[in-house]
């Protein structure tokens, strides 16, 4: 009887100690909670540079300066003056390369003193090769030119030209630019040995369709 009572008392003391020990163990051995992975951050794609579309017909006008360089002893001066005119053409944009053709005509107020003559106008037929740099298009050009003179040098003279230009697409329909051309004319107005080089520099404005 005495042993039974002692065992009962021991069990009653052991039970609370076991509960307390279990709680302490549970608190000390709790499994770590994994932190949530950070949400992925969307990266914006790099901007893609797009060129303008230069394809289309255009018409416009030009205003500038011209200087003649005769190589004959009878015309020692280098006459110069204002030039102004109109142009029309077509470009086709292949992506980075632009091919085009153009015709233009300039009137001038340039005159020779000796012989007494006027350069009335210059007509041109152009081939153009450009680079699509977005709103800008640098280009090279070359082709056929005809000089029209009057008074002592009365007649039309065939020649050639080559040059550089730069166009800027201000809007879908307005194009501004500049051009410098070097011309060569031989035997002006059928005068043997009278060869003339001519340099022109113009500012241009065009309407693109």
PDB file of C-alpha atoms in Angstrom:
ATOM      1  CA  UNK A   1       0.000   0.000   0.000  1.00  0.00           C
ATOM      2  CA  UNK A   2       2.782   2.346   0.941  1.00  0.00           C
ATOM      3  CA  UNK A   3       4.614   1.576  -2.346  1.00  0.00           C
ATOM      4  CA  UNK A   4       1.479   2.206  -4.378  1.00  0.00           C
ATOM      5  CA  UNK A   5       0.972   5.604  -2.774  1.00  0.00           C
ATOM      6  CA  UNK A   6       4.617   6.540  -3.393  1.00  0.00           C
ATOM      7  CA  UNK A   7       4.420   5.579  -7.067  1.00  0.00           C
ATOM      8  CA  UNK A   8       1.245   7.635  -7.441  1.00  0.00           C
ATOM      9  CA  UNK A   9       2.889  10.715  -5.913  1.00  0.00           C
ATOM     10  CA  UNK A  10       5.948  10.312  -8.156  1.00  0.00           C
ATOM     11  CA  UNK A  11       3.742  10.067 -11.267  1.00  0.00           C
ATOM     12  CA  UNK A  12       1.824  13.194 -10.263  1.00  0.00           C
ATOM     13  CA  UNK A  13       5.111  15.148  -9.959  1.00  0.00           C
ATOM     14  CA  UNK A  14       6.573  13.771 -13.164  1.00  0.00           C
ATOM     15  CA  UNK A  15       3.593  14.660 -15.339  1.00  0.00           C
ATOM     16  CA  UNK A  16       3.899  18.507 -15.036  1.00  0.00           C
ATOM     17  CA  UNK A  17       7.668  18.301 -15.487  1.00  0.00           C
ATOM     18  CA  UNK A  18       7.192  16.321 -18.697  1.00  0.00           C
ATOM     19  CA  UNK A  19       4.699  18.886 -20.021  1.00  0.00           C
ATOM     20  CA  UNK A  20       7.057  21.788 -19.244  1.00  0.00           C
ATOM     21  CA  UNK A  21      10.019  19.967 -20.807  1.00  0.00           C
ATOM     22  CA  UNK A  22       7.983  19.214 -23.891  1.00  0.00           C
ATOM     23  CA  UNK A  23       6.991  22.860 -24.325  1.00  0.00           C
ATOM     24  CA  UNK A  24      10.588  23.988 -23.948  1.00  0.00           C
ATOM     25  CA  UNK A  25      11.794  21.426 -26.435  1.00  0.00           C
ATOM     26  CA  UNK A  26       9.086  22.374 -28.895  1.00  0.00           C
ATOM     27  CA  UNK A  27      10.038  26.052 -28.674  1.00  0.00           C
ATOM     28  CA  UNK A  28      13.766  25.433 -29.071  1.00  0.00           C
ATOM     29  CA  UNK A  29      13.509  22.999 -31.966  1.00  0.00           C
ATOM     30  CA  UNK A  30      10.935  24.824 -34.067  1.00  0.00           C
ATOM     31  CA  UNK A  31      11.683  24.451 -37.777  1.00  0.00           C
ATOM     32  CA  UNK A  32      12.883  27.668 -39.526  1.00  0.00           C
ATOM     33  CA  UNK A  33      10.334  29.406 -41.717  1.00  0.00           C
ATOM     34  CA  UNK A  34      11.646  29.998 -45.282  1.00  0.00           C
ATOM     35  CA  UNK A  35      11.511  33.634 -46.412  1.00  0.00           C
ATOM     36  CA  UNK A  36       9.476  34.181 -49.595  1.00  0.00           C
ATOM     37  CA  UNK A  37      11.533  34.515 -52.785  1.00  0.00           C
ATOM     38  CA  UNK A  38      11.628  38.074 -54.173  1.00  0.00           C
ATOM     39  CA  UNK A  39       9.271  38.707 -57.061  1.00  0.00           C
ATOM     40  CA  UNK A  40      11.006  38.899 -60.462  1.00  0.00           C
ATOM     41  CA  UNK A  41      11.541  42.451 -61.749  1.00  0.00           C
ATOM     42  CA  UNK A  42      10.473  43.033 -65.332  1.00  0.00           C
ATOM     43  CA  UNK A  43      13.264  44.542 -67.461  1.00  0.00           C
ATOM     44  CA  UNK A  44      12.119  46.881 -70.227  1.00  0.00           C
ATOM     45  CA  UNK A  45      13.554  45.979 -73.651  1.00  0.00           C
ATOM     46  CA  UNK A  46      16.179  48.304 -75.075  1.00  0.00           C
ATOM     47  CA  UNK A  47      14.686  50.869 -77.479  1.00  0.00           C
ATOM     48  CA  UNK A  48      15.076  50.047 -81.140  1.00  0.00           C
ATOM     49  CA  UNK A  49      16.145  52.913 -83.375  1.00  0.00           C
ATOM     50  CA  UNK A  50      13.886  53.106 -86.401  1.00  0.00           C
ATOM     51  CA  UNK A  51      14.693  54.956 -89.590  1.00  0.00           C
ATOM     52  CA  UNK A  52      12.278  57.224 -91.409  1.00  0.00           C
ATOM     53  CA  UNK A  53      10.706  56.077 -94.636  1.00  0.00           C
ATOM     54  CA  UNK A  54      12.159  58.207 -97.441  1.00  0.00           C
ATOM     55  CA  UNK A  55      10.179  56.457-100.180  1.00  0.00           C
ATOM     56  CA  UNK A  56       8.014  58.754-102.284  1.00  0.00           C
ATOM     57  CA  UNK A  57       7.786  61.573-104.800  1.00  0.00           C
ATOM     58  CA  UNK A  58       8.753  65.123-103.846  1.00  0.00           C
ATOM     59  CA  UNK A  59       8.790  68.625-105.374  1.00  0.00           C
ATOM     60  CA  UNK A  60      10.346  71.828-104.119  1.00  0.00           C
ATOM     61  CA  UNK A  61      12.591  74.796-104.640  1.00  0.00           C
ATOM     62  CA  UNK A  62      16.167  75.876-103.967  1.00  0.00           C
ATOM     63  CA  UNK A  63      18.058  79.118-103.407  1.00  0.00           C
ATOM     64  CA  UNK A  64      21.804  79.576-103.295  1.00  0.00           C
ATOM     65  CA  UNK A  65      25.080  80.785-104.735  1.00  0.00           C
ATOM     66  CA  UNK A  66      27.087  79.897-107.834  1.00  0.00           C
ATOM     67  CA  UNK A  67      30.616  80.662-109.001  1.00  0.00           C
ATOM     68  CA  UNK A  68      32.178  80.048-112.416  1.00  0.00           C
ATOM     69  CA  UNK A  69      35.836  79.244-113.017  1.00  0.00           C
ATOM     70  CA  UNK A  70      36.678  79.695-116.732  1.00  0.00           C
ATOM     71  CA  UNK A  71      40.027  78.256-117.819  1.00  0.00           C
ATOM     72  CA  UNK A  72      40.515  80.557-120.832  1.00  0.00           C
ATOM     73  CA  UNK A  73      42.851  83.560-120.877  1.00  0.00           C
ATOM     74  CA  UNK A  74      40.079  85.687-122.363  1.00  0.00           C
ATOM     75  CA  UNK A  75      37.934  85.274-119.260  1.00  0.00           C
ATOM     76  CA  UNK A  76      40.287  85.904-116.317  1.00  0.00           C
ATOM     77  CA  UNK A  77      37.558  86.728-113.789  1.00  0.00           C
ATOM     78  CA  UNK A  78      35.507  84.241-111.781  1.00  0.00           C
ATOM     79  CA  UNK A  79      31.947  85.556-112.032  1.00  0.00           C
ATOM     80  CA  UNK A  80      29.491  84.614-109.314  1.00  0.00           C
ATOM     81  CA  UNK A  81      25.957  85.371-108.226  1.00  0.00           C
ATOM     82  CA  UNK A  82      22.619  84.157-106.925  1.00  0.00           C
ATOM     83  CA  UNK A  83      20.920  81.028-108.276  1.00  0.00           C
ATOM     84  CA  UNK A  84      17.343  79.884-107.663  1.00  0.00           C
ATOM     85  CA  UNK A  85      15.105  77.204-109.087  1.00  0.00           C
ATOM     86  CA  UNK A  86      12.823  74.197-108.710  1.00  0.00           C
ATOM     87  CA  UNK A  87      13.265  70.437-108.449  1.00  0.00           C
ATOM     88  CA  UNK A  88      11.245  67.217-108.529  1.00  0.00           C
ATOM     89  CA  UNK A  89      12.254  63.635-107.825  1.00  0.00           C
ATOM     90  CA  UNK A  90      11.563  60.217-106.352  1.00  0.00           C
ATOM     91  CA  UNK A  91      13.352  58.223-103.619  1.00  0.00           C
ATOM     92  CA  UNK A  92      13.058  54.546-102.713  1.00  0.00           C
ATOM     93  CA  UNK A  93      14.116  53.493 -99.205  1.00  0.00           C
ATOM     94  CA  UNK A  94      15.611  49.968 -99.032  1.00  0.00           C
ATOM     95  CA  UNK A  95      16.052  50.133 -95.234  1.00  0.00           C
ATOM     96  CA  UNK A  96      19.466  51.701 -94.789  1.00  0.00           C
ATOM     97  CA  UNK A  97      20.201  52.603 -98.431  1.00  0.00           C
ATOM     98  CA  UNK A  98      18.115  55.120-100.361  1.00  0.00           C
ATOM     99  CA  UNK A  99      18.211  55.339-104.158  1.00  0.00           C
ATOM    100  CA  UNK A 100      16.664  58.227-106.038  1.00  0.00           C
ATOM    101  CA  UNK A 101      16.446  60.271-109.181  1.00  0.00           C
ATOM    102  CA  UNK A 102      15.779  63.967-109.639  1.00  0.00           C
ATOM    103  CA  UNK A 103      15.530  66.722-112.222  1.00  0.00           C
ATOM    104  CA  UNK A 104      16.077  70.368-111.373  1.00  0.00           C
ATOM    105  CA  UNK A 105      16.467  73.727-113.047  1.00  0.00           C
ATOM    106  CA  UNK A 106      18.241  76.856-111.785  1.00  0.00           C
ATOM    107  CA  UNK A 107      18.008  80.420-113.062  1.00  0.00           C
ATOM    108  CA  UNK A 108      21.007  82.679-112.379  1.00  0.00           C
ATOM    109  CA  UNK A 109      22.131  86.304-112.429  1.00  0.00           C
ATOM    110  CA  UNK A 110      25.747  85.354-113.254  1.00  0.00           C
ATOM    111  CA  UNK A 111      27.418  87.200-116.127  1.00  0.00           C
ATOM    112  CA  UNK A 112      30.775  87.112-117.947  1.00  0.00           C
ATOM    113  CA  UNK A 113      32.535  90.433-118.601  1.00  0.00           C
ATOM    114  CA  UNK A 114      34.758  89.034-121.361  1.00  0.00           C
ATOM    115  CA  UNK A 115      33.177  87.794-123.507  1.00  0.00           C
ATOM    116  CA  UNK A 116      30.021  89.696-122.698  1.00  0.00           C
ATOM    117  CA  UNK A 117      27.662  86.861-121.827  1.00  0.00           C
ATOM    118  CA  UNK A 118      25.091  85.719-119.296  1.00  0.00           C
ATOM    119  CA  UNK A 119      24.596  82.312-117.735  1.00  0.00           C
ATOM    120  CA  UNK A 120      20.807  82.157-117.946  1.00  0.00           C
ATOM    121  CA  UNK A 121      20.193  78.760-116.416  1.00  0.00           C
ATOM    122  CA  UNK A 122      21.400  75.253-115.615  1.00  0.00           C
ATOM    123  CA  UNK A 123      19.321  72.078-116.024  1.00  0.00           C
ATOM    124  CA  UNK A 124      20.286  68.776-114.387  1.00  0.00           C
ATOM    125  CA  UNK A 125      19.272  65.116-114.348  1.00  0.00           C
ATOM    126  CA  UNK A 126      20.497  63.482-111.123  1.00  0.00           C
ATOM    127  CA  UNK A 127      21.091  60.043-109.700  1.00  0.00           C
ATOM    128  CA  UNK A 128      21.243  59.938-105.877  1.00  0.00           C
ATOM    129  CA  UNK A 129      22.608  57.403-103.379  1.00  0.00           C
ATOM    130  CA  UNK A 130      21.765  58.113 -99.748  1.00  0.00           C
ATOM    131  CA  UNK A 131      21.957  56.614 -96.270  1.00  0.00           C
ATOM    132  CA  UNK A 132      18.854  56.419 -94.059  1.00  0.00           C
ATOM    133  CA  UNK A 133      20.047  57.828 -90.712  1.00  0.00           C
ATOM    134  CA  UNK A 134      16.563  58.355 -89.320  1.00  0.00           C
ATOM    135  CA  UNK A 135      15.449  61.938 -89.750  1.00  0.00           C
ATOM    136  CA  UNK A 136      18.658  62.717 -91.686  1.00  0.00           C
ATOM    137  CA  UNK A 137      19.809  61.413 -95.055  1.00  0.00           C
ATOM    138  CA  UNK A 138      23.325  62.243 -96.279  1.00  0.00           C
ATOM    139  CA  UNK A 139      23.767  61.424 -99.972  1.00  0.00           C
ATOM    140  CA  UNK A 140      26.021  61.641-102.982  1.00  0.00           C
ATOM    141  CA  UNK A 141      24.743  62.672-106.391  1.00  0.00           C
ATOM    142  CA  UNK A 142      25.996  62.891-109.972  1.00  0.00           C
ATOM    143  CA  UNK A 143      24.619  63.191-113.474  1.00  0.00           C
ATOM    144  CA  UNK A 144      24.085  65.298-116.581  1.00  0.00           C
ATOM    145  CA  UNK A 145      23.971  69.099-116.693  1.00  0.00           C
ATOM    146  CA  UNK A 146      23.216  71.634-119.424  1.00  0.00           C
ATOM    147  CA  UNK A 147      24.275  75.292-119.231  1.00  0.00           C
ATOM    148  CA  UNK A 148      22.283  77.891-121.152  1.00  0.00           C
ATOM    149  CA  UNK A 149      24.120  81.092-122.086  1.00  0.00           C
ATOM    150  CA  UNK A 150      23.239  84.174-124.118  1.00  0.00           C
ATOM    151  CA  UNK A 151      24.787  87.277-125.819  1.00  0.00           C
ATOM    152  CA  UNK A 152      28.345  86.609-127.088  1.00  0.00           C
ATOM    153  CA  UNK A 153      28.190  83.020-125.839  1.00  0.00           C
ATOM    154  CA  UNK A 154      24.791  82.098-127.187  1.00  0.00           C
ATOM    155  CA  UNK A 155      23.875  78.463-126.943  1.00  0.00           C
ATOM    156  CA  UNK A 156      23.450  75.345-124.813  1.00  0.00           C
ATOM    157  CA  UNK A 157      26.454  73.405-123.476  1.00  0.00           C
ATOM    158  CA  UNK A 158      26.342  69.834-122.187  1.00  0.00           C
ATOM    159  CA  UNK A 159      28.347  68.885-119.126  1.00  0.00           C
ATOM    160  CA  UNK A 160      28.515  66.715-116.014  1.00  0.00           C
ATOM    161  CA  UNK A 161      28.375  67.303-112.279  1.00  0.00           C
ATOM    162  CA  UNK A 162      28.893  65.515-108.958  1.00  0.00           C
ATOM    163  CA  UNK A 163      28.333  66.547-105.365  1.00  0.00           C
ATOM    164  CA  UNK A 164      27.125  65.969-101.836  1.00  0.00           C
ATOM    165  CA  UNK A 165      23.873  66.712-100.067  1.00  0.00           C
ATOM    166  CA  UNK A 166      22.069  66.364 -96.761  1.00  0.00           C
ATOM    167  CA  UNK A 167      18.309  66.116 -96.257  1.00  0.00           C
ATOM    168  CA  UNK A 168      16.378  66.489 -92.996  1.00  0.00           C
ATOM    169  CA  UNK A 169      12.820  65.160 -92.675  1.00  0.00           C
ATOM    170  CA  UNK A 170      11.171  67.859 -90.594  1.00  0.00           C
ATOM    171  CA  UNK A 171       7.800  66.065 -90.825  1.00  0.00           C
ATOM    172  CA  UNK A 172       6.201  63.337 -92.921  1.00  0.00           C
ATOM    173  CA  UNK A 173       5.719  65.832 -95.749  1.00  0.00           C
ATOM    174  CA  UNK A 174       8.339  68.592 -95.263  1.00  0.00           C
ATOM    175  CA  UNK A 175      12.013  67.968 -96.096  1.00  0.00           C
ATOM    176  CA  UNK A 176      14.767  70.590 -95.710  1.00  0.00           C
ATOM    177  CA  UNK A 177      18.334  70.268 -96.926  1.00  0.00           C
ATOM    178  CA  UNK A 178      21.447  71.581 -98.579  1.00  0.00           C
ATOM    179  CA  UNK A 179      23.567  70.604-101.566  1.00  0.00           C
ATOM    180  CA  UNK A 180      26.949  71.463-103.041  1.00  0.00           C
ATOM    181  CA  UNK A 181      27.688  70.534-106.671  1.00  0.00           C
ATOM    182  CA  UNK A 182      30.765  70.766-108.886  1.00  0.00           C
ATOM    183  CA  UNK A 183      30.113  71.090-112.655  1.00  0.00           C
ATOM    184  CA  UNK A 184      32.306  70.776-115.738  1.00  0.00           C
ATOM    185  CA  UNK A 185      31.430  72.269-119.134  1.00  0.00           C
ATOM    186  CA  UNK A 186      33.719  72.021-122.167  1.00  0.00           C
ATOM    187  CA  UNK A 187      33.702  74.192-125.330  1.00  0.00           C
ATOM    188  CA  UNK A 188      31.004  76.496-123.993  1.00  0.00           C
ATOM    189  CA  UNK A 189      28.568  77.542-126.734  1.00  0.00           C
ATOM    190  CA  UNK A 190      30.771  75.697-129.272  1.00  0.00           C
ATOM    191  CA  UNK A 191      33.813  77.888-128.497  1.00  0.00           C
ATOM    192  CA  UNK A 192      36.796  75.555-128.693  1.00  0.00           C
ATOM    193  CA  UNK A 193      39.023  75.738-125.655  1.00  0.00           C
ATOM    194  CA  UNK A 194      36.540  77.670-123.516  1.00  0.00           C
ATOM    195  CA  UNK A 195      35.969  75.279-120.629  1.00  0.00           C
ATOM    196  CA  UNK A 196      34.168  76.344-117.466  1.00  0.00           C
ATOM    197  CA  UNK A 197      33.964  74.749-114.041  1.00  0.00           C
ATOM    198  CA  UNK A 198      31.062  75.829-111.877  1.00  0.00           C
ATOM    199  CA  UNK A 199      30.390  75.375-108.170  1.00  0.00           C
ATOM    200  CA  UNK A 200      26.908  75.786-106.698  1.00  0.00           C
ATOM    201  CA  UNK A 201      25.738  75.777-103.093  1.00  0.00           C
ATOM    202  CA  UNK A 202      21.993  75.719-102.408  1.00  0.00           C
ATOM    203  CA  UNK A 203      19.501  75.431 -99.573  1.00  0.00           C
ATOM    204  CA  UNK A 204      16.460  73.336-100.460  1.00  0.00           C
ATOM    205  CA  UNK A 205      12.884  72.823 -99.263  1.00  0.00           C
ATOM    206  CA  UNK A 206      10.684  70.006-100.572  1.00  0.00           C
ATOM    207  CA  UNK A 207       7.153  68.700-100.162  1.00  0.00           C
ATOM    208  CA  UNK A 208       7.087  64.874 -99.960  1.00  0.00           C
ATOM    209  CA  UNK A 209       4.026  62.936-101.115  1.00  0.00           C
TER     210      UNK A 209
END
